[in-house]
GROMACS .gro file of C-alpha atoms in nm:
model
  409
    1MET     CA    1   0.000   0.000   0.000
    2LEU     CA    2   0.288   0.239   0.076
    3GLY     CA    3   0.539   0.111  -0.181
    4LYS     CA    4   0.861   0.313  -0.176
    5ASP     CA    5   0.740   0.508   0.130
    6TYR     CA    6   0.736   0.200   0.351
    7ALA     CA    7   1.093   0.249   0.476
    8ALA     CA    8   1.011   0.602   0.594
    9PHE     CA    9   0.688   0.474   0.750
   10GLU     CA   10   0.876   0.201   0.939
   11ALA     CA   11   1.144   0.446   1.055
   12SER     CA   12   0.879   0.679   1.199
   13TYR     CA   13   0.810   0.421   1.471
   14LEU     CA   14   1.158   0.476   1.615
   15SER     CA   15   1.060   0.826   1.730
   16PRO     CA   16   0.844   0.888   2.039
   17PRO     CA   17   0.475   0.974   1.997
   18GLU     CA   18   0.380   1.340   1.984
   19ARG     CA   19   0.216   1.504   2.284
   20ALA     CA   20  -0.056   1.760   2.225
   21LEU     CA   21  -0.351   1.940   2.378
   22ARG     CA   22  -0.658   2.116   2.244
   23VAL     CA   23  -0.759   2.444   2.405
   24ASN     CA   24  -1.121   2.440   2.524
   25THR     CA   25  -1.265   2.755   2.369
   26LEU     CA   26  -1.584   2.719   2.572
   27LYS     CA   27  -1.372   2.859   2.857
   28ILE     CA   28  -1.074   3.040   2.708
   29SER     CA   29  -0.949   3.148   2.365
   30ALA     CA   30  -0.635   2.994   2.221
   31ASP     CA   31  -0.464   3.335   2.228
   32GLU     CA   32  -0.547   3.385   2.596
   33PHE     CA   33  -0.429   3.035   2.684
   34LYS     CA   34  -0.096   3.092   2.510
   35LYS     CA   35  -0.041   3.390   2.740
   36ILE     CA   36  -0.084   3.184   3.058
   37SER     CA   37   0.039   2.842   2.943
   38PRO     CA   38   0.310   2.698   3.171
   39PHE     CA   39   0.457   2.500   2.880
   40PRO     CA   40   0.567   2.588   2.523
   41LEU     CA   41   0.307   2.544   2.249
   42GLU     CA   42   0.332   2.483   1.874
   43ARG     CA   43   0.014   2.481   1.665
   44VAL     CA   44  -0.118   2.160   1.508
   45PRO     CA   45  -0.168   2.254   1.138
   46TRP     CA   46  -0.510   2.093   1.094
   47ALA     CA   47  -0.661   2.198   1.430
   48GLU     CA   48  -0.718   2.567   1.497
   49ASN     CA   49  -0.700   2.523   1.875
   50GLY     CA   50  -0.463   2.225   1.887
   51PHE     CA   51  -0.102   2.255   2.004
   52TYR     CA   52   0.200   2.030   2.028
   53THR     CA   53   0.388   2.040   2.357
   54ALA     CA   54   0.679   1.830   2.479
   55CYS     CA   55   0.584   1.843   2.846
   56ASP     CA   56   0.490   1.548   3.066
   57GLY     CA   57   0.202   1.553   3.312
   58LEU     CA   58  -0.043   1.746   3.095
   59GLY     CA   59  -0.335   1.580   3.273
   60LYS     CA   60  -0.213   1.678   3.621
   61THR     CA   61  -0.213   2.058   3.606
   62VAL     CA   62  -0.457   2.301   3.767
   63TYR     CA   63  -0.547   2.432   3.421
   64HIS     CA   64  -0.643   2.079   3.314
   65ALA     CA   65  -0.865   2.041   3.620
   66ALA     CA   66  -1.024   2.376   3.534
   67GLY     CA   67  -1.115   2.238   3.192
   68LEU     CA   68  -0.906   2.485   2.995
   69TYR     CA   69  -0.774   2.211   2.768
   70TYR     CA   70  -0.813   1.848   2.667
   71VAL     CA   71  -0.513   1.620   2.616
   72GLN     CA   72  -0.557   1.479   2.266
   73GLU     CA   73  -0.346   1.297   2.008
   74PRO     CA   74  -0.275   1.541   1.720
   75SER     CA   75  -0.412   1.329   1.435
   76ALA     CA   76  -0.731   1.265   1.633
   77MET     CA   77  -0.805   1.637   1.604
   78CYS     CA   78  -0.855   1.616   1.226
   79ALA     CA   79  -1.201   1.455   1.210
   80ALA     CA   80  -1.428   1.692   1.407
   81PRO     CA   81  -1.354   2.009   1.203
   82LYS     CA   82  -1.454   1.825   0.884
   83LEU     CA   83  -1.806   1.785   1.022
   84GLU     CA   84  -1.848   2.165   1.032
   85ALA     CA   85  -2.083   2.148   1.331
   86ALA     CA   86  -2.250   2.479   1.414
   87SER     CA   87  -2.469   2.637   1.680
   88GLY     CA   88  -2.835   2.547   1.647
   89GLU     CA   89  -2.779   2.211   1.477
   90ARG     CA   90  -2.860   1.857   1.588
   91VAL     CA   91  -2.529   1.675   1.611
   92LEU     CA   92  -2.440   1.316   1.707
   93ASP     CA   93  -2.106   1.165   1.802
   94LEU     CA   94  -2.204   0.801   1.781
   95CYS     CA   95  -1.897   0.632   1.938
   96SER     CA   96  -1.790   0.917   2.161
   97ALA     CA   97  -1.582   0.795   2.459
   98PRO     CA   98  -1.358   0.923   2.601
   99GLY     CA   99  -1.481   1.252   2.456
  100GLY     CA  100  -1.198   1.421   2.266
  101LYS     CA  101  -1.382   1.459   1.938
  102GLY     CA  102  -1.721   1.516   2.103
  103THR     CA  103  -1.598   1.804   2.317
  104GLN     CA  104  -1.424   1.941   2.008
  105LEU     CA  105  -1.766   1.945   1.839
  106ALA     CA  106  -1.913   2.113   2.148
  107ALA     CA  107  -1.664   2.399   2.114
  108ASP     CA  108  -1.760   2.441   1.747
  109MET     CA  109  -2.129   2.460   1.848
  110CYS     CA  110  -2.063   2.732   2.111
  111GLY     CA  111  -2.332   2.595   2.343
  112GLY     CA  112  -2.615   2.611   2.088
  113GLY     CA  113  -2.819   2.324   1.945
  114VAL     CA  114  -2.830   1.967   2.072
  115LEU     CA  115  -2.518   1.750   2.090
  116VAL     CA  116  -2.581   1.381   2.157
  117LEU     CA  117  -2.268   1.196   2.270
  118ASN     CA  118  -2.321   0.820   2.270
  119GLU     CA  119  -2.108   0.537   2.406
  120ILE     CA  120  -2.226   0.176   2.417
  121ASN     CA  121  -1.991   0.073   2.701
  122PHE     CA  122  -2.121   0.201   3.035
  123PRO     CA  123  -1.786   0.245   3.219
  124ARG     CA  124  -1.651   0.435   2.917
  125ALA     CA  125  -1.973   0.638   2.900
  126LYS     CA  126  -1.910   0.748   3.260
  127ILE     CA  127  -1.561   0.867   3.162
  128LEU     CA  128  -1.715   1.052   2.867
  129SER     CA  129  -1.967   1.218   3.098
  130SER     CA  130  -1.694   1.332   3.339
  131ASN     CA  131  -1.496   1.490   3.055
  132VAL     CA  132  -1.808   1.667   2.930
  133GLU     CA  133  -1.855   1.805   3.281
  134ARG     CA  134  -1.492   1.914   3.323
  135LEU     CA  135  -1.496   2.103   2.994
  136GLY     CA  136  -1.819   2.282   3.082
  137VAL     CA  137  -2.035   2.162   2.792
  138LYS     CA  138  -2.391   2.293   2.838
  139ASN     CA  139  -2.575   2.147   2.537
  140ALA     CA  140  -2.470   1.780   2.555
  141VAL     CA  141  -2.683   1.473   2.610
  142VAL     CA  142  -2.466   1.174   2.706
  143THR     CA  143  -2.631   0.841   2.619
  144CYS     CA  144  -2.535   0.476   2.656
  145ALA     CA  145  -2.701   0.266   2.386
  146PRO     CA  146  -2.623   0.035   2.094
  147PRO     CA  147  -2.629   0.229   1.763
  148GLU     CA  148  -2.924   0.026   1.636
  149LYS     CA  149  -3.127   0.117   1.948
  150LEU     CA  150  -3.045   0.483   1.899
  151ALA     CA  151  -3.146   0.458   1.533
  152GLU     CA  152  -3.493   0.332   1.627
  153GLU     CA  153  -3.569   0.664   1.798
  154PHE     CA  154  -3.357   0.916   1.606
  155CYS     CA  155  -3.438   0.816   1.247
  156GLY     CA  156  -3.364   1.112   1.014
  157TYR     CA  157  -3.310   1.345   1.311
  158PHE     CA  158  -2.947   1.460   1.299
  159ASP     CA  159  -2.798   1.730   1.075
  160LYS     CA  160  -2.443   1.612   1.142
  161ILE     CA  161  -2.304   1.276   1.258
  162LEU     CA  162  -1.950   1.178   1.353
  163VAL     CA  163  -1.869   0.806   1.345
  164ASP     CA  164  -1.529   0.754   1.506
  165ALA     CA  165  -1.560   0.381   1.462
  166PRO     CA  166  -1.409   0.117   1.693
  167CYS     CA  167  -1.120  -0.028   1.495
  168SER     CA  168  -0.812  -0.251   1.505
  169GLY     CA  169  -0.600   0.046   1.619
  170GLU     CA  170  -0.306  -0.001   1.382
  171GLY     CA  171  -0.245   0.374   1.386
  172MET     CA  172  -0.190   0.366   1.762
  173PHE     CA  173   0.090   0.105   1.770
  174LYS     CA  174   0.354   0.367   1.855
  175LYS     CA  175   0.148   0.531   2.128
  176GLU     CA  176  -0.010   0.216   2.274
  177ARG     CA  177   0.229  -0.078   2.253
  178ALA     CA  178  -0.032  -0.314   2.397
  179ALA     CA  179  -0.233  -0.268   2.077
  180VAL     CA  180   0.036  -0.458   1.885
  181GLY     CA  181  -0.022  -0.774   2.086
  182GLU     CA  182  -0.398  -0.744   2.045
  183TRP     CA  183  -0.382  -0.717   1.666
  184SER     CA  184  -0.485  -1.007   1.443
  185LEU     CA  185  -0.632  -1.049   1.097
  186GLU     CA  186  -0.942  -1.196   1.261
  187ASN     CA  187  -0.982  -0.879   1.468
  188VAL     CA  188  -0.954  -0.664   1.155
  189LYS     CA  189  -1.233  -0.865   0.993
  190ALA     CA  190  -1.447  -0.849   1.308
  191CYS     CA  191  -1.399  -0.472   1.327
  192ALA     CA  192  -1.502  -0.437   0.963
  193VAL     CA  193  -1.826  -0.626   1.027
  194ARG     CA  194  -1.901  -0.411   1.332
  195GLN     CA  195  -1.819  -0.089   1.145
  196SER     CA  196  -2.058  -0.181   0.864
  197LYS     CA  197  -2.343  -0.223   1.114
  198ILE     CA  198  -2.257   0.105   1.286
  199LEU     CA  199  -2.258   0.287   0.952
  200GLN     CA  200  -2.599   0.141   0.871
  201SER     CA  201  -2.741   0.289   1.191
  202ALA     CA  202  -2.565   0.621   1.134
  203VAL     CA  203  -2.707   0.661   0.783
  204LYS     CA  204  -3.055   0.588   0.917
  205MET     CA  205  -3.021   0.870   1.173
  206LEU     CA  206  -2.880   1.126   0.927
  207ALA     CA  207  -3.128   1.378   0.786
  208VAL     CA  208  -3.145   1.442   0.412
  209GLY     CA  209  -2.878   1.694   0.318
  210GLY     CA  210  -2.690   1.608   0.635
  211ARG     CA  211  -2.315   1.553   0.666
  212MET     CA  212  -2.137   1.253   0.816
  213VAL     CA  213  -1.769   1.205   0.897
  214TYR     CA  214  -1.638   0.849   0.929
  215SER     CA  215  -1.299   0.810   1.095
  216THR     CA  216  -1.068   0.542   1.234
  217CYS     CA  217  -0.719   0.522   1.381
  218THR     CA  218  -0.617   0.226   1.167
  219PHE     CA  219  -0.457   0.161   0.827
  220SER     CA  220  -0.642  -0.145   0.695
  221PRO     CA  221  -0.844  -0.075   0.377
  222GLU     CA  222  -1.112  -0.317   0.501
  223GLU     CA  223  -1.191  -0.070   0.781
  224ASN     CA  224  -1.149   0.247   0.577
  225GLU     CA  225  -1.189   0.283   0.198
  226GLU     CA  226  -1.374  -0.046   0.163
  227GLN     CA  227  -1.626   0.062   0.428
  228ILE     CA  228  -1.689   0.385   0.240
  229ALA     CA  229  -1.717   0.211  -0.097
  230ALA     CA  230  -1.973  -0.034   0.043
  231ALA     CA  231  -2.173   0.248   0.204
  232LEU     CA  232  -2.182   0.443  -0.124
  233LYS     CA  233  -2.327   0.138  -0.298
  234ALA     CA  234  -2.583   0.062  -0.029
  235TYR     CA  235  -2.710   0.407   0.072
  236PRO     CA  236  -2.797   0.744  -0.089
  237LEU     CA  237  -2.464   0.904  -0.003
  238LYS     CA  238  -2.213   1.125  -0.182
  239LEU     CA  239  -1.841   1.115  -0.104
  240VAL     CA  240  -1.707   1.465  -0.041
  241SER     CA  241  -1.349   1.376   0.055
  242GLU     CA  242  -1.118   1.109   0.197
  243GLN     CA  243  -0.792   1.161   0.383
  244ARG     CA  244  -0.522   0.944   0.537
  245LEU     CA  245  -0.269   1.069   0.789
  246TYR     CA  246   0.054   0.868   0.810
  247PRO     CA  247   0.310   0.905   1.091
  248HIS     CA  248   0.597   0.948   0.842
  249GLU     CA  249   0.417   1.239   0.672
  250VAL     CA  250   0.271   1.431   0.968
  251ARG     CA  251   0.351   1.488   1.334
  252GLY     CA  252   0.085   1.249   1.458
  253GLU     CA  253  -0.031   0.889   1.449
  254GLY     CA  254  -0.222   0.704   1.177
  255HIS     CA  255  -0.573   0.825   1.101
  256PHE     CA  256  -0.840   0.801   0.830
  257CYS     CA  257  -1.130   1.039   0.763
  258ALA     CA  258  -1.407   1.039   0.504
  259VAL     CA  259  -1.673   1.306   0.459
  260LEU     CA  260  -2.013   1.199   0.325
  261GLU     CA  261  -2.343   1.374   0.251
  262LYS     CA  262  -2.691   1.219   0.239
  263LEU     CA  263  -2.871   1.279  -0.091
  264SER     CA  264  -3.225   1.161  -0.016
  265GLY     CA  265  -3.453   1.070   0.271
  266GLU     CA  266  -3.622   1.297   0.523
  267ARG     CA  267  -3.553   1.524   0.818
  268ARG     CA  268  -3.766   1.426   1.113
  269ASP     CA  269  -3.843   1.599   1.439
  270MET     CA  270  -3.880   1.427   1.775
  271PRO     CA  271  -4.116   1.503   2.062
  272LEU     CA  272  -3.955   1.749   2.302
  273LEU     CA  273  -3.903   1.677   2.669
  274LYS     CA  274  -4.145   1.897   2.860
  275PRO     CA  275  -3.961   2.054   3.156
  276ALA     CA  276  -4.104   1.951   3.494
  277ALA     CA  277  -4.163   2.246   3.725
  278ASP     CA  278  -4.146   2.285   4.102
  279ARG     CA  279  -4.264   2.639   4.171
  280ALA     CA  280  -4.122   2.665   4.523
  281GLY     CA  281  -3.794   2.506   4.416
  282LEU     CA  282  -3.766   2.739   4.117
  283CYS     CA  283  -3.816   3.041   4.340
  284LEU     CA  284  -3.536   2.926   4.571
  285TYR     CA  285  -3.305   2.868   4.279
  286ARG     CA  286  -3.383   3.198   4.106
  287GLN     CA  287  -3.310   3.385   4.428
  288TRP     CA  288  -2.980   3.201   4.472
  289GLU     CA  289  -2.896   3.259   4.105
  290LYS     CA  290  -2.966   3.632   4.136
  291GLU     CA  291  -2.740   3.661   4.441
  292ASN     CA  292  -2.453   3.445   4.317
  293LEU     CA  293  -2.436   3.422   3.936
  294GLY     CA  294  -2.382   3.668   3.657
  295LEU     CA  295  -2.607   3.483   3.413
  296VAL     CA  296  -2.953   3.326   3.392
  297PHE     CA  297  -3.009   2.958   3.308
  298GLU     CA  298  -3.318   2.865   3.110
  299ASN     CA  299  -3.514   2.551   3.020
  300LEU     CA  300  -3.514   2.438   3.383
  301HIS     CA  301  -3.624   2.084   3.463
  302PHE     CA  302  -3.669   1.907   3.798
  303VAL     CA  303  -3.603   1.537   3.853
  304GLY     CA  304  -3.713   1.490   4.211
  305ARG     CA  305  -3.534   1.770   4.399
  306THR     CA  306  -3.249   1.794   4.147
  307LEU     CA  307  -3.259   2.084   3.902
  308TYR     CA  308  -3.121   2.075   3.547
  309SER     CA  309  -3.081   2.328   3.269
  310LEU     CA  310  -3.160   2.129   2.954
  311PRO     CA  311  -3.040   2.200   2.601
  312ASN     CA  312  -3.289   2.392   2.389
  313ASP     CA  313  -3.515   2.155   2.193
  314MET     CA  314  -3.415   1.864   2.417
  315PRO     CA  315  -3.560   1.549   2.253
  316LYS     CA  316  -3.767   1.308   2.457
  317THR     CA  317  -3.595   0.969   2.446
  318SER     CA  318  -3.615   0.633   2.621
  319VAL     CA  319  -3.245   0.546   2.575
  320GLN     CA  320  -3.025   0.537   2.885
  321THR     CA  321  -2.910   0.892   2.955
  322LEU     CA  322  -2.619   0.972   3.187
  323ARG     CA  323  -2.620   1.350   3.144
  324ALA     CA  324  -2.849   1.610   2.990
  325GLY     CA  325  -2.741   1.973   2.987
  326VAL     CA  326  -2.617   2.110   3.319
  327ARG     CA  327  -2.700   1.967   3.659
  328LEU     CA  328  -2.748   2.292   3.849
  329GLY     CA  329  -2.795   2.148   4.198
  330GLU     CA  330  -3.049   2.033   4.456
  331VAL     CA  331  -3.321   2.201   4.656
  332THR     CA  332  -3.281   2.085   5.016
  333GLY     CA  333  -3.536   2.215   5.262
  334ASN     CA  334  -3.544   2.591   5.213
  335ARG     CA  335  -3.208   2.628   5.041
  336PHE     CA  336  -3.041   2.556   4.708
  337GLU     CA  337  -2.708   2.367   4.697
  338PRO     CA  338  -2.513   2.405   4.370
  339ASP     CA  339  -2.365   2.107   4.186
  340HIS     CA  340  -2.009   2.066   4.059
  341SER     CA  341  -2.146   2.053   3.704
  342LEU     CA  342  -2.269   2.411   3.746
  343ALA     CA  343  -1.929   2.526   3.870
  344MET     CA  344  -1.751   2.377   3.570
  345CYS     CA  345  -1.978   2.534   3.308
  346LEU     CA  346  -1.925   2.886   3.441
  347GLU     CA  347  -1.687   3.111   3.258
  348LYS     CA  348  -1.440   3.353   3.408
  349GLY     CA  349  -1.622   3.629   3.597
  350GLN     CA  350  -1.968   3.468   3.601
  351ALA     CA  351  -1.995   3.398   3.976
  352ASN     CA  352  -1.876   3.509   4.318
  353GLY     CA  353  -1.555   3.333   4.407
  354VAL     CA  354  -1.252   3.292   4.628
  355GLU     CA  355  -0.925   3.341   4.440
  356VAL     CA  356  -0.644   3.105   4.549
  357ASP     CA  357  -0.277   3.061   4.467
  358GLU     CA  358  -0.141   2.755   4.288
  359GLN     CA  359  -0.051   2.554   4.598
  360THR     CA  360  -0.390   2.618   4.758
  361ALA     CA  361  -0.554   2.522   4.427
  362VAL     CA  362  -0.363   2.192   4.422
  363ASN     CA  363  -0.458   2.123   4.783
  364PHE     CA  364  -0.822   2.203   4.706
  365LEU     CA  365  -0.816   1.958   4.414
  366LYS     CA  366  -0.687   1.696   4.658
  367GLY     CA  367  -0.988   1.754   4.884
  368TYR     CA  368  -0.846   1.980   5.156
  369THR     CA  369  -1.018   2.274   5.324
  370PHE     CA  370  -0.838   2.607   5.348
  371GLY     CA  371  -0.851   2.932   5.539
  372CYS     CA  372  -1.052   3.215   5.388
  373SER     CA  373  -1.050   3.586   5.476
  374SER     CA  374  -1.392   3.650   5.320
  375ASN     CA  375  -1.663   3.771   5.557
  376GLU     CA  376  -1.930   3.621   5.333
  377LYS     CA  377  -2.092   3.288   5.412
  378GLY     CA  378  -2.226   3.013   5.190
  379TYR     CA  379  -2.121   2.856   4.862
  380ARG     CA  380  -1.842   3.024   4.669
  381LEU     CA  381  -1.646   2.921   4.365
  382VAL     CA  382  -1.281   2.838   4.415
  383LEU     CA  383  -1.097   3.027   4.142
  384TYR     CA  384  -0.745   2.995   4.008
  385LYS     CA  385  -0.653   3.301   3.801
  386GLY     CA  386  -1.025   3.358   3.764
  387TYR     CA  387  -1.113   3.008   3.637
  388PRO     CA  388  -1.352   2.790   3.843
  389LEU     CA  389  -1.226   2.467   4.001
  390GLY     CA  390  -1.533   2.379   4.209
  391TRP     CA  391  -1.734   2.491   4.510
  392CYS     CA  392  -1.636   2.557   4.868
  393LYS     CA  393  -1.868   2.652   5.154
  394VAL     CA  394  -1.738   2.945   5.356
  395SER     CA  395  -1.812   2.984   5.726
  396ASP     CA  396  -1.615   3.148   6.009
  397GLY     CA  397  -1.304   3.198   5.797
  398VAL     CA  398  -1.288   2.837   5.675
  399ALA     CA  399  -1.362   2.725   5.320
  400LYS     CA  400  -1.497   2.370   5.341
  401ASN     CA  401  -1.415   2.161   5.036
  402LYS     CA  402  -1.725   2.058   4.834
  403LEU     CA  403  -1.536   1.897   4.547
  404PRO     CA  404  -1.685   1.553   4.462
  405LYS     CA  405  -1.449   1.271   4.557
  406GLY     CA  406  -1.459   1.131   4.205
  407VAL     CA  407  -1.294   1.438   4.052
  408ARG     CA  408  -1.023   1.492   4.313
  409ILE     CA  409  -0.663   1.438   4.209
   0.00000   0.00000   0.00000
């Protein structure tokens, strides 16, 4: 397949894998992040907000905990921009965990529209949900369902669909050495069968005129070009473009992307979820919101005593849902207690907070309380250089840590 380029391809595996991050523009612009970044950055050519960096420990910084960036393999950043997702659209990332491409789509949508992020494996779906929370995505619905189950309810619904298909992982051999031992020709064939079924469900959910991006991190034609050729024969699709990224040609691992458009079919609506109201609870929340936040959340929905802000035009669905919009908090007795999800979706300057230095921030992320000179009482954001890390509860000069144990470092 590579011919005379094979020697260069083979030699590329002698070099270490590239490290990179993608700036989360839901919280900070790339230009602003470059000003405060503790490590050198070099832009990834095909990702506007992606940057190479040679530093270790990218997932252990305070900025990472604040959701200012997502650690992502450079080549993996190429697929989402090709979908051209925009605010107000209905977008699906069908095989979404751990969330790199899905949160990239969320940034492109700027909080508008509905973004369904699906993962069939429940433990991986929980990881996906935690990344969605950390990056402050407000318009996401995280589901856990087989593609065919999803297709039963969302037929012709989505304007844009990303299929980052489970694959044999040949493009990840340098980064993940364990993948070499797991490879077999039988696995390639099994992946191809699974990918064909996933594509069938994806096409069913795509509205007429809609765009779909199919991507893998493998080299085998059976999982890439042959999948696209078969789909073009079976369904009313048009091929817009195909691209391969090879590690000897780019600073990144192996990747494949194809862009498709649906030529015929229909665009269908779904029944909307009717928000459930609790008048007394809403009054408590609105009062707390007025006193503590610099913005107003809409489309409020109660599940028991827990309050959510749902995406606009939230579809009513029976599939297992781990997250929908923003979990604002709970009404307990005559008070409102904010949730960590609310803290993480707030931007710089949108709520009252306690500014801390780096060491105090690290200690807070480990679960410690800290002294506080504020005379105010109640819930306050813990801020590092203005960016929220979570909630503390201030009383008598002590800031009690309210960070959930599952997100502590």
